[in-house]
PDB file of C-alpha atoms and ligand atoms in Angstrom:
ATOM      1  CA  UNK A 221       0.000   0.000   0.000  1.00  0.00           C
ATOM      2  CA  UNK A 222       2.834   2.330   0.821  1.00  0.00           C
ATOM      3  CA  UNK A 223       4.091   1.842  -2.690  1.00  0.00           C
ATOM      4  CA  UNK A 224       0.766   2.885  -4.158  1.00  0.00           C
ATOM      5  CA  UNK A 225       0.749   6.024  -2.079  1.00  0.00           C
ATOM      6  CA  UNK A 226       4.251   6.799  -3.217  1.00  0.00           C
ATOM      7  CA  UNK A 227       3.324   6.283  -6.851  1.00  0.00           C
ATOM      8  CA  UNK A 228       0.327   8.556  -6.489  1.00  0.00           C
ATOM      9  CA  UNK A 229       2.400  11.190  -4.768  1.00  0.00           C
ATOM     10  CA  UNK A 230       4.933  11.123  -7.563  1.00  0.00           C
ATOM     11  CA  UNK A 231       2.153  11.212 -10.128  1.00  0.00           C
ATOM     12  CA  UNK A 232       0.539  14.201  -8.478  1.00  0.00           C
ATOM     13  CA  UNK A 233       3.869  15.914  -8.190  1.00  0.00           C
ATOM     14  CA  UNK A 234       4.726  15.449 -11.844  1.00  0.00           C
ATOM     15  CA  UNK A 235       1.332  15.713 -13.481  1.00  0.00           C
ATOM     16  CA  UNK A 236       0.166  18.589 -11.436  1.00  0.00           C
ATOM     17  CA  UNK A 237       2.807  21.164 -11.865  1.00  0.00           C
ATOM     18  CA  UNK A 238       1.361  24.350 -13.204  1.00  0.00           C
ATOM     19  CA  UNK A 239       3.247  27.267 -14.670  1.00  0.00           C
ATOM     20  CA  UNK A 240       2.988  30.501 -12.768  1.00  0.00           C
ATOM     21  CA  UNK A 241       2.306  33.083 -15.507  1.00  0.00           C
ATOM     22  CA  UNK A 242       4.079  35.794 -13.567  1.00  0.00           C
ATOM     23  CA  UNK A 243       7.358  34.012 -13.001  1.00  0.00           C
ATOM     24  CA  UNK A 244       7.301  31.346 -15.700  1.00  0.00           C
ATOM     25  CA  UNK A 245       8.244  28.845 -13.007  1.00  0.00           C
ATOM     26  CA  UNK A 246       6.589  25.498 -12.530  1.00  0.00           C
ATOM     27  CA  UNK A 247       4.948  25.133  -9.173  1.00  0.00           C
ATOM     28  CA  UNK A 248       3.324  22.229  -7.402  1.00  0.00           C
ATOM     29  CA  UNK A 249      -0.406  22.698  -7.728  1.00  0.00           C
ATOM     30  CA  UNK A 250      -2.755  19.854  -8.484  1.00  0.00           C
ATOM     31  CA  UNK A 251      -5.896  21.695  -7.500  1.00  0.00           C
ATOM     32  CA  UNK A 252      -7.573  23.154 -10.561  1.00  0.00           C
ATOM     33  CA  UNK A 253      -9.767  26.199 -10.061  1.00  0.00           C
ATOM     34  CA  UNK A 254     -12.828  24.016 -10.563  1.00  0.00           C
ATOM     35  CA  UNK A 255     -11.978  22.167  -7.370  1.00  0.00           C
ATOM     36  CA  UNK A 256     -10.993  25.112  -5.220  1.00  0.00           C
ATOM     37  CA  UNK A 257     -13.311  27.912  -6.267  1.00  0.00           C
ATOM     38  CA  UNK A 258     -16.616  26.370  -5.103  1.00  0.00           C
ATOM     39  CA  UNK A 259     -15.133  25.807  -1.637  1.00  0.00           C
ATOM     40  CA  UNK A 260     -13.687  29.311  -1.579  1.00  0.00           C
ATOM     41  CA  UNK A 261     -16.936  30.906  -2.705  1.00  0.00           C
ATOM     42  CA  UNK A 262     -18.908  29.049  -0.033  1.00  0.00           C
ATOM     43  CA  UNK A 263     -16.402  29.990   2.674  1.00  0.00           C
ATOM     44  CA  UNK A 264     -16.486  33.602   1.547  1.00  0.00           C
ATOM     45  CA  UNK A 265     -20.280  33.781   1.666  1.00  0.00           C
ATOM     46  CA  UNK A 266     -20.250  32.192   5.089  1.00  0.00           C
ATOM     47  CA  UNK A 267     -17.701  34.728   6.270  1.00  0.00           C
ATOM     48  CA  UNK A 268     -19.773  37.637   4.957  1.00  0.00           C
ATOM     49  CA  UNK A 269     -22.844  36.221   6.641  1.00  0.00           C
ATOM     50  CA  UNK A 270     -21.087  36.098   9.989  1.00  0.00           C
ATOM     51  CA  UNK A 271     -19.466  39.516   9.848  1.00  0.00           C
ATOM     52  CA  UNK A 272     -20.549  43.109   9.492  1.00  0.00           C
ATOM     53  CA  UNK A 273     -20.284  44.089   5.848  1.00  0.00           C
ATOM     54  CA  UNK A 274     -20.355  47.813   5.168  1.00  0.00           C
ATOM     55  CA  UNK A 275     -22.158  48.941   2.031  1.00  0.00           C
ATOM     56  CA  UNK A 276     -22.972  52.251   0.432  1.00  0.00           C
ATOM     57  CA  UNK A 277     -20.387  54.369   2.236  1.00  0.00           C
ATOM     58  CA  UNK A 278     -17.602  56.280   0.485  1.00  0.00           C
ATOM     59  CA  UNK A 279     -15.072  53.811   1.895  1.00  0.00           C
ATOM     60  CA  UNK A 280     -17.027  50.801   0.672  1.00  0.00           C
ATOM     61  CA  UNK A 281     -17.351  52.371  -2.781  1.00  0.00           C
ATOM     62  CA  UNK A 282     -13.618  53.101  -2.820  1.00  0.00           C
ATOM     63  CA  UNK A 283     -12.838  49.434  -2.089  1.00  0.00           C
ATOM     64  CA  UNK A 284     -15.081  48.312  -4.942  1.00  0.00           C
ATOM     65  CA  UNK A 285     -13.744  50.867  -7.402  1.00  0.00           C
ATOM     66  CA  UNK A 286     -10.116  50.102  -6.598  1.00  0.00           C
ATOM     67  CA  UNK A 287     -10.766  46.383  -6.807  1.00  0.00           C
ATOM     68  CA  UNK A 288     -12.377  46.734 -10.214  1.00  0.00           C
ATOM     69  CA  UNK A 289      -9.418  48.714 -11.519  1.00  0.00           C
ATOM     70  CA  UNK A 290      -6.941  46.189 -10.131  1.00  0.00           C
ATOM     71  CA  UNK A 291      -8.917  43.268 -11.603  1.00  0.00           C
ATOM     72  CA  UNK A 292      -9.105  44.974 -15.000  1.00  0.00           C
ATOM     73  CA  UNK A 293      -5.342  45.607 -14.925  1.00  0.00           C
ATOM     74  CA  UNK A 294      -4.658  41.969 -14.069  1.00  0.00           C
ATOM     75  CA  UNK A 295      -6.841  40.889 -16.964  1.00  0.00           C
ATOM     76  CA  UNK A 296      -4.982  43.195 -19.370  1.00  0.00           C
ATOM     77  CA  UNK A 297      -1.603  41.939 -18.187  1.00  0.00           C
ATOM     78  CA  UNK A 298      -2.561  38.265 -18.432  1.00  0.00           C
ATOM     79  CA  UNK A 299      -4.095  38.657 -21.888  1.00  0.00           C
ATOM     80  CA  UNK A 300      -1.086  40.598 -23.172  1.00  0.00           C
ATOM     81  CA  UNK A 301       1.259  37.945 -21.836  1.00  0.00           C
ATOM     82  CA  UNK A 302      -0.414  34.976 -23.439  1.00  0.00           C
ATOM     83  CA  UNK A 303      -2.885  33.981 -20.762  1.00  0.00           C
ATOM     84  CA  UNK A 304      -6.266  35.037 -22.121  1.00  0.00           C
ATOM     85  CA  UNK A 305      -9.082  33.423 -20.192  1.00  0.00           C
ATOM     86  CA  UNK A 306      -6.915  32.899 -17.102  1.00  0.00           C
ATOM     87  CA  UNK A 307      -9.534  34.692 -15.034  1.00  0.00           C
ATOM     88  CA  UNK A 308     -12.618  33.231 -16.676  1.00  0.00           C
ATOM     89  CA  UNK A 309     -13.750  31.361 -13.566  1.00  0.00           C
ATOM     90  CA  UNK A 310     -13.093  34.306 -11.269  1.00  0.00           C
ATOM     91  CA  UNK A 311     -16.077  35.927  -9.638  1.00  0.00           C
ATOM     92  CA  UNK A 312     -14.632  39.145  -8.314  1.00  0.00           C
ATOM     93  CA  UNK A 313     -16.139  40.559  -5.161  1.00  0.00           C
ATOM     94  CA  UNK A 314     -14.834  43.368  -2.974  1.00  0.00           C
ATOM     95  CA  UNK A 315     -16.219  43.807   0.512  1.00  0.00           C
ATOM     96  CA  UNK A 316     -15.419  46.096   3.396  1.00  0.00           C
ATOM     97  CA  UNK A 317     -15.954  44.531   6.809  1.00  0.00           C
ATOM     98  CA  UNK A 318     -16.339  46.529   9.988  1.00  0.00           C
ATOM     99  CA  UNK A 319     -13.483  45.319  12.154  1.00  0.00           C
ATOM    100  CA  UNK A 320     -10.499  46.971  13.799  1.00  0.00           C
ATOM    101  CA  UNK A 321      -8.094  44.308  12.585  1.00  0.00           C
ATOM    102  CA  UNK A 322      -5.389  45.714  10.328  1.00  0.00           C
ATOM    103  CA  UNK A 323      -5.835  43.257   7.518  1.00  0.00           C
ATOM    104  CA  UNK A 324      -7.153  42.367   4.085  1.00  0.00           C
ATOM    105  CA  UNK A 325      -7.234  39.183   2.045  1.00  0.00           C
ATOM    106  CA  UNK A 326      -8.241  37.679  -1.273  1.00  0.00           C
ATOM    107  CA  UNK A 327      -9.540  34.136  -1.458  1.00  0.00           C
ATOM    108  CA  UNK A 328      -9.228  32.025  -4.600  1.00  0.00           C
ATOM    109  CA  UNK A 329     -11.396  33.223  -7.446  1.00  0.00           C
ATOM    110  CA  UNK A 330     -11.136  36.914  -6.540  1.00  0.00           C
ATOM    111  CA  UNK A 331     -13.054  37.078  -3.260  1.00  0.00           C
ATOM    112  CA  UNK A 332     -11.680  40.080  -1.417  1.00  0.00           C
ATOM    113  CA  UNK A 333     -12.181  41.416   2.089  1.00  0.00           C
ATOM    114  CA  UNK A 334     -10.813  44.642   3.528  1.00  0.00           C
ATOM    115  CA  UNK A 335     -11.174  45.352   7.225  1.00  0.00           C
ATOM    116  CA  UNK A 336     -11.919  48.924   8.242  1.00  0.00           C
ATOM    117  CA  UNK A 337      -8.872  48.687  10.530  1.00  0.00           C
ATOM    118  CA  UNK A 338      -6.483  48.827   7.581  1.00  0.00           C
ATOM    119  CA  UNK A 339      -7.998  51.964   6.014  1.00  0.00           C
ATOM    120  CA  UNK A 340      -6.120  54.533   8.165  1.00  0.00           C
ATOM    121  CA  UNK A 341      -2.847  52.914   7.084  1.00  0.00           C
ATOM    122  CA  UNK A 342      -3.924  52.891   3.445  1.00  0.00           C
ATOM    123  CA  UNK A 343      -4.668  56.613   3.735  1.00  0.00           C
ATOM    124  CA  UNK A 344      -6.797  56.674   0.610  1.00  0.00           C
ATOM    125  CA  UNK A 345      -7.301  54.973  -2.702  1.00  0.00           C
ATOM    126  CA  UNK A 346      -3.674  54.581  -3.759  1.00  0.00           C
ATOM    127  CA  UNK A 347      -2.843  52.863  -0.479  1.00  0.00           C
ATOM    128  CA  UNK A 348      -5.856  50.604  -0.909  1.00  0.00           C
ATOM    129  CA  UNK A 349      -4.507  49.772  -4.371  1.00  0.00           C
ATOM    130  CA  UNK A 350      -1.174  48.703  -2.834  1.00  0.00           C
ATOM    131  CA  UNK A 351      -2.885  46.254  -0.492  1.00  0.00           C
ATOM    132  CA  UNK A 352      -5.413  45.175  -3.117  1.00  0.00           C
ATOM    133  CA  UNK A 353      -2.661  44.493  -5.660  1.00  0.00           C
ATOM    134  CA  UNK A 354      -0.755  42.428  -3.120  1.00  0.00           C
ATOM    135  CA  UNK A 355      -3.756  40.337  -2.060  1.00  0.00           C
ATOM    136  CA  UNK A 356      -4.990  39.796  -5.604  1.00  0.00           C
ATOM    137  CA  UNK A 357      -1.466  38.717  -6.551  1.00  0.00           C
ATOM    138  CA  UNK A 358      -1.584  35.916  -3.966  1.00  0.00           C
ATOM    139  CA  UNK A 359      -4.775  34.666  -5.590  1.00  0.00           C
ATOM    140  CA  UNK A 360      -3.540  35.040  -9.187  1.00  0.00           C
ATOM    141  CA  UNK A 361      -0.343  33.170  -8.388  1.00  0.00           C
ATOM    142  CA  UNK A 362      -2.335  30.368  -6.704  1.00  0.00           C
ATOM    143  CA  UNK A 363      -0.336  30.632  -3.509  1.00  0.00           C
ATOM    144  CA  UNK A 364      -3.126  29.126  -1.452  1.00  0.00           C
ATOM    145  CA  UNK A 365      -3.625  26.280  -3.897  1.00  0.00           C
ATOM    146  CA  UNK A 366       0.073  25.517  -3.709  1.00  0.00           C
ATOM    147  CA  UNK A 367      -0.173  25.345   0.027  1.00  0.00           C
ATOM    148  CA  UNK A 368      -3.180  23.038  -0.328  1.00  0.00           C
ATOM    149  CA  UNK A 369      -1.192  20.817  -2.649  1.00  0.00           C
ATOM    150  CA  UNK A 370       1.669  20.644  -0.198  1.00  0.00           C
ATOM    151  CA  UNK A 371      -0.810  19.927   2.588  1.00  0.00           C
ATOM    152  CA  UNK A 372      -2.410  17.140   0.583  1.00  0.00           C
ATOM    153  CA  UNK A 373       0.919  15.485  -0.039  1.00  0.00           C
ATOM    154  CA  UNK A 374       1.591  15.626   3.670  1.00  0.00           C
ATOM    155  CA  UNK A 375      -1.760  14.030   4.392  1.00  0.00           C
ATOM    156  CA  UNK A 376      -1.244  11.356   1.783  1.00  0.00           C
ATOM    157  CA  UNK A 377       2.061  10.626   3.381  1.00  0.00           C
ATOM    158  CA  UNK A 378       0.575  10.607   6.844  1.00  0.00           C
ATOM    159  CA  UNK A 379      -2.520   8.563   6.100  1.00  0.00           C
ATOM    160  CA  UNK A 380      -1.033   5.754   4.081  1.00  0.00           C
ATOM    161  CA  UNK A 381      -3.693   3.863   2.214  1.00  0.00           C
ATOM    162  CA  UNK A 382      -6.253   6.586   2.317  1.00  0.00           C
ATOM    163  CA  UNK A 383      -5.396   7.708  -1.162  1.00  0.00           C
ATOM    164  CA  UNK A 384      -8.693   9.221  -2.181  1.00  0.00           C
ATOM    165  CA  UNK A 385      -9.112  12.722  -0.883  1.00  0.00           C
ATOM    166  CA  UNK A 386     -12.682  12.955   0.274  1.00  0.00           C
ATOM    167  CA  UNK A 387     -14.705  16.148   0.203  1.00  0.00           C
ATOM    168  CA  UNK A 388     -14.543  16.469   3.959  1.00  0.00           C
ATOM    169  CA  UNK A 389     -10.787  16.036   3.852  1.00  0.00           C
ATOM    170  CA  UNK A 390     -10.492  18.548   1.049  1.00  0.00           C
ATOM    171  CA  UNK A 391     -12.388  21.096   3.077  1.00  0.00           C
ATOM    172  CA  UNK A 392     -10.106  20.417   5.999  1.00  0.00           C
ATOM    173  CA  UNK A 393      -7.034  20.909   3.817  1.00  0.00           C
ATOM    174  CA  UNK A 394      -8.573  24.060   2.389  1.00  0.00           C
ATOM    175  CA  UNK A 395      -9.118  25.457   5.860  1.00  0.00           C
ATOM    176  CA  UNK A 396      -5.589  24.564   6.816  1.00  0.00           C
ATOM    177  CA  UNK A 397      -4.254  26.286   3.734  1.00  0.00           C
ATOM    178  CA  UNK A 398      -6.338  29.431   4.017  1.00  0.00           C
ATOM    179  CA  UNK A 399      -7.061  29.627   7.694  1.00  0.00           C
ATOM    180  CA  UNK A 400     -10.283  31.482   7.073  1.00  0.00           C
ATOM    181  CA  UNK A 401     -12.871  30.543   9.595  1.00  0.00           C
ATOM    182  CA  UNK A 402     -15.717  32.367  11.190  1.00  0.00           C
ATOM    183  CA  UNK A 403     -13.132  34.191  13.228  1.00  0.00           C
ATOM    184  CA  UNK A 404     -12.387  37.637  11.898  1.00  0.00           C
ATOM    185  CA  UNK A 405      -8.866  38.512  10.965  1.00  0.00           C
ATOM    186  CA  UNK A 406      -7.483  35.046  10.822  1.00  0.00           C
ATOM    187  CA  UNK A 407      -5.640  34.432   7.611  1.00  0.00           C
ATOM    188  CA  UNK A 408      -2.528  32.385   7.764  1.00  0.00           C
ATOM    189  CA  UNK A 409       0.670  34.110   6.797  1.00  0.00           C
ATOM    190  CA  UNK A 410       2.153  33.146   3.475  1.00  0.00           C
ATOM    191  CA  UNK A 411       5.741  32.057   3.120  1.00  0.00           C
ATOM    192  CA  UNK A 412       8.500  34.540   2.563  1.00  0.00           C
ATOM    193  CA  UNK A 413       8.851  33.710  -1.131  1.00  0.00           C
ATOM    194  CA  UNK A 414       5.102  34.000  -1.672  1.00  0.00           C
ATOM    195  CA  UNK A 415       5.071  37.361   0.099  1.00  0.00           C
ATOM    196  CA  UNK A 416       7.898  38.696  -2.044  1.00  0.00           C
ATOM    197  CA  UNK A 417       6.237  37.389  -5.186  1.00  0.00           C
ATOM    198  CA  UNK A 418       2.910  38.998  -4.237  1.00  0.00           C
ATOM    199  CA  UNK A 419       4.686  42.300  -3.593  1.00  0.00           C
ATOM    200  CA  UNK A 420       6.327  42.261  -7.004  1.00  0.00           C
ATOM    201  CA  UNK A 421       3.238  41.179  -8.963  1.00  0.00           C
ATOM    202  CA  UNK A 422       1.005  43.521  -6.990  1.00  0.00           C
ATOM    203  CA  UNK A 423       3.233  46.474  -7.748  1.00  0.00           C
ATOM    204  CA  UNK A 424       3.000  45.829 -11.502  1.00  0.00           C
ATOM    205  CA  UNK A 425      -0.744  45.422 -11.421  1.00  0.00           C
ATOM    206  CA  UNK A 426      -1.324  48.594  -9.446  1.00  0.00           C
ATOM    207  CA  UNK A 427       0.870  50.561 -11.856  1.00  0.00           C
ATOM    208  CA  UNK A 428      -1.007  49.189 -14.866  1.00  0.00           C
ATOM    209  CA  UNK A 429      -4.211  50.230 -13.089  1.00  0.00           C
ATOM    210  CA  UNK A 430      -2.823  53.773 -12.959  1.00  0.00           C
ATOM    211  CA  UNK A 431      -1.831  53.903  -9.299  1.00  0.00           C
ATOM    212  CA  UNK A 432       1.514  55.357  -8.269  1.00  0.00           C
ATOM    213  CA  UNK A 433       3.825  52.415  -7.462  1.00  0.00           C
ATOM    214  CA  UNK A 434       6.027  54.670  -5.305  1.00  0.00           C
ATOM    215  CA  UNK A 435       3.227  54.557  -2.762  1.00  0.00           C
ATOM    216  CA  UNK A 436       3.836  50.872  -2.031  1.00  0.00           C
ATOM    217  CA  UNK A 437       7.000  51.510  -0.042  1.00  0.00           C
ATOM    218  CA  UNK A 438       5.281  54.403   1.726  1.00  0.00           C
ATOM    219  CA  UNK A 439       2.411  52.162   2.775  1.00  0.00           C
ATOM    220  CA  UNK A 440       4.775  49.602   4.272  1.00  0.00           C
ATOM    221  CA  UNK A 441       6.566  52.346   6.167  1.00  0.00           C
ATOM    222  CA  UNK A 442       3.227  53.290   7.704  1.00  0.00           C
ATOM    223  CA  UNK A 443       2.483  49.638   8.387  1.00  0.00           C
ATOM    224  CA  UNK A 444       5.804  49.318  10.160  1.00  0.00           C
ATOM    225  CA  UNK A 445       5.216  52.460  12.212  1.00  0.00           C
ATOM    226  CA  UNK A 446       1.737  51.225  13.123  1.00  0.00           C
ATOM    227  CA  UNK A 447       2.617  47.674  14.016  1.00  0.00           C
ATOM    228  CA  UNK A 448       5.108  48.582  16.714  1.00  0.00           C
ATOM    229  CA  UNK A 449       7.002  45.442  15.881  1.00  0.00           C
ATOM    230  CA  UNK A 450       4.040  43.101  15.422  1.00  0.00           C
ATOM    231  CA  UNK A 451       2.525  42.832  11.976  1.00  0.00           C
ATOM    232  CA  UNK A 452      -1.115  41.929  11.294  1.00  0.00           C
ATOM    233  CA  UNK A 453      -1.945  38.276  10.508  1.00  0.00           C
ATOM    234  CA  UNK A 454      -1.726  38.079   6.734  1.00  0.00           C
ATOM    235  CA  UNK A 455       1.420  40.131   6.732  1.00  0.00           C
ATOM    236  CA  UNK A 456       2.614  38.345   9.834  1.00  0.00           C
ATOM    237  CA  UNK A 457       5.658  36.894   8.181  1.00  0.00           C
ATOM    238  CA  UNK A 458       8.477  38.512  10.087  1.00  0.00           C
ATOM    239  CA  UNK A 459      10.175  37.603   6.836  1.00  0.00           C
ATOM    240  CA  UNK A 460      10.463  39.422   4.585  1.00  0.00           C
ATOM    241  CA  UNK A 461      11.333  41.999   7.178  1.00  0.00           C
ATOM    242  CA  UNK A 462       9.700  45.344   6.664  1.00  0.00           C
ATOM    243  CA  UNK A 463      13.100  46.766   5.777  1.00  0.00           C
ATOM    244  CA  UNK A 464      13.648  44.210   3.019  1.00  0.00           C
ATOM    245  CA  UNK A 465      10.137  44.684   1.764  1.00  0.00           C
ATOM    246  CA  UNK A 466      10.445  48.468   1.630  1.00  0.00           C
ATOM    247  CA  UNK A 467      13.836  48.226  -0.080  1.00  0.00           C
ATOM    248  CA  UNK A 468      12.449  45.794  -2.665  1.00  0.00           C
ATOM    249  CA  UNK A 469       9.389  47.893  -3.394  1.00  0.00           C
ATOM    250  CA  UNK A 470      11.487  51.028  -3.785  1.00  0.00           C
ATOM    251  CA  UNK A 471      13.781  49.219  -6.202  1.00  0.00           C
ATOM    252  CA  UNK A 472      10.927  47.716  -8.216  1.00  0.00           C
ATOM    253  CA  UNK A 473       8.743  50.818  -8.510  1.00  0.00           C
ATOM    254  CA  UNK A 474      10.520  52.141 -11.648  1.00  0.00           C
ATOM    255  CA  UNK A 475      10.183  48.685 -13.235  1.00  0.00           C
ATOM    256  CA  UNK A 476       6.462  48.724 -12.516  1.00  0.00           C
ATOM    257  CA  UNK A 477       6.240  52.097 -14.265  1.00  0.00           C
ATOM    258  CA  UNK A 478       8.021  50.637 -17.282  1.00  0.00           C
ATOM    259  CA  UNK A 479       5.571  47.729 -17.318  1.00  0.00           C
ATOM    260  CA  UNK A 480       2.642  50.148 -17.123  1.00  0.00           C
ATOM    261  CA  UNK A 481       4.065  52.166 -20.008  1.00  0.00           C
ATOM    262  CA  UNK A 482       3.715  49.065 -22.223  1.00  0.00           C
ATOM    263  CA  UNK A 483      -0.013  49.442 -21.640  1.00  0.00           C
ATOM    264  CA  UNK A 484       0.021  53.147 -22.397  1.00  0.00           C
ATOM    265  CA  UNK A 485      -0.243  54.083 -18.731  1.00  0.00           C
ATOM    266  CA  UNK A 486       2.182  56.895 -17.981  1.00  0.00           C
ATOM    267  CA  UNK A 487       0.434  59.016 -15.393  1.00  0.00           C
ATOM    268  CA  UNK A 488      -0.373  57.797 -11.923  1.00  0.00           C
ATOM    269  CA  UNK A 489      -2.598  58.845  -9.083  1.00  0.00           C
TER     270      UNK A 489
HETATM  271 ZN1   ZN B 739       0.684  38.616   1.573  1.00  0.00          ZN
END
């Protein structure tokens, strides 16, 4: 039986590598959108049902507007780079939730939540675009799905013989990978490499959407000043350190402008 598990693990590992359009690298991900999105959408709706969603205010409208611009920019970039239809199963949604937690997240398929607690640090639409770009980048690059894949391999290894991943198990793995429960503000931190990747992709997308990429470093300076040493959950990774992150974003901002120029975007707000 052990042998069978091993064979399946190897099969999954080989057959299920997917190319990340943003880096061109192959990554372990054997969960197609069709398997993850329904779970994500259900979790998202459940979350909204259990939390206070703000609608109709200027802030709520700003979240929606910024999200739409970021999503449109992502679509343009993906189409221009040979990935038309990459977002076809996405069902974008942008919600503002009344909670003091300094956080925001994007679940697979474009399901976004901003907490009111992060708005003072965003200091307006461009700051929101920085965070939005970063969170959307995690989703576009399938970071959660990669973590699910890794988690599944671990489970397969742990539960020898139980080679069929049941729905219940899949949900469990999903929750482990995303950490979204009914509890507000709980989103597991991503790994250092995923954080850095999301920063870089997010910066490009925000620039293509017409937002000033120089603001990204400024936002993280405010985040650092606010956190007093402890970062909010999604950004919890003490790695990359705020210093590294700010240095990276400062270095990459001109590159993001160059990328935006390819799309005819040369002025930024
Ligand atoms: Zn992140």
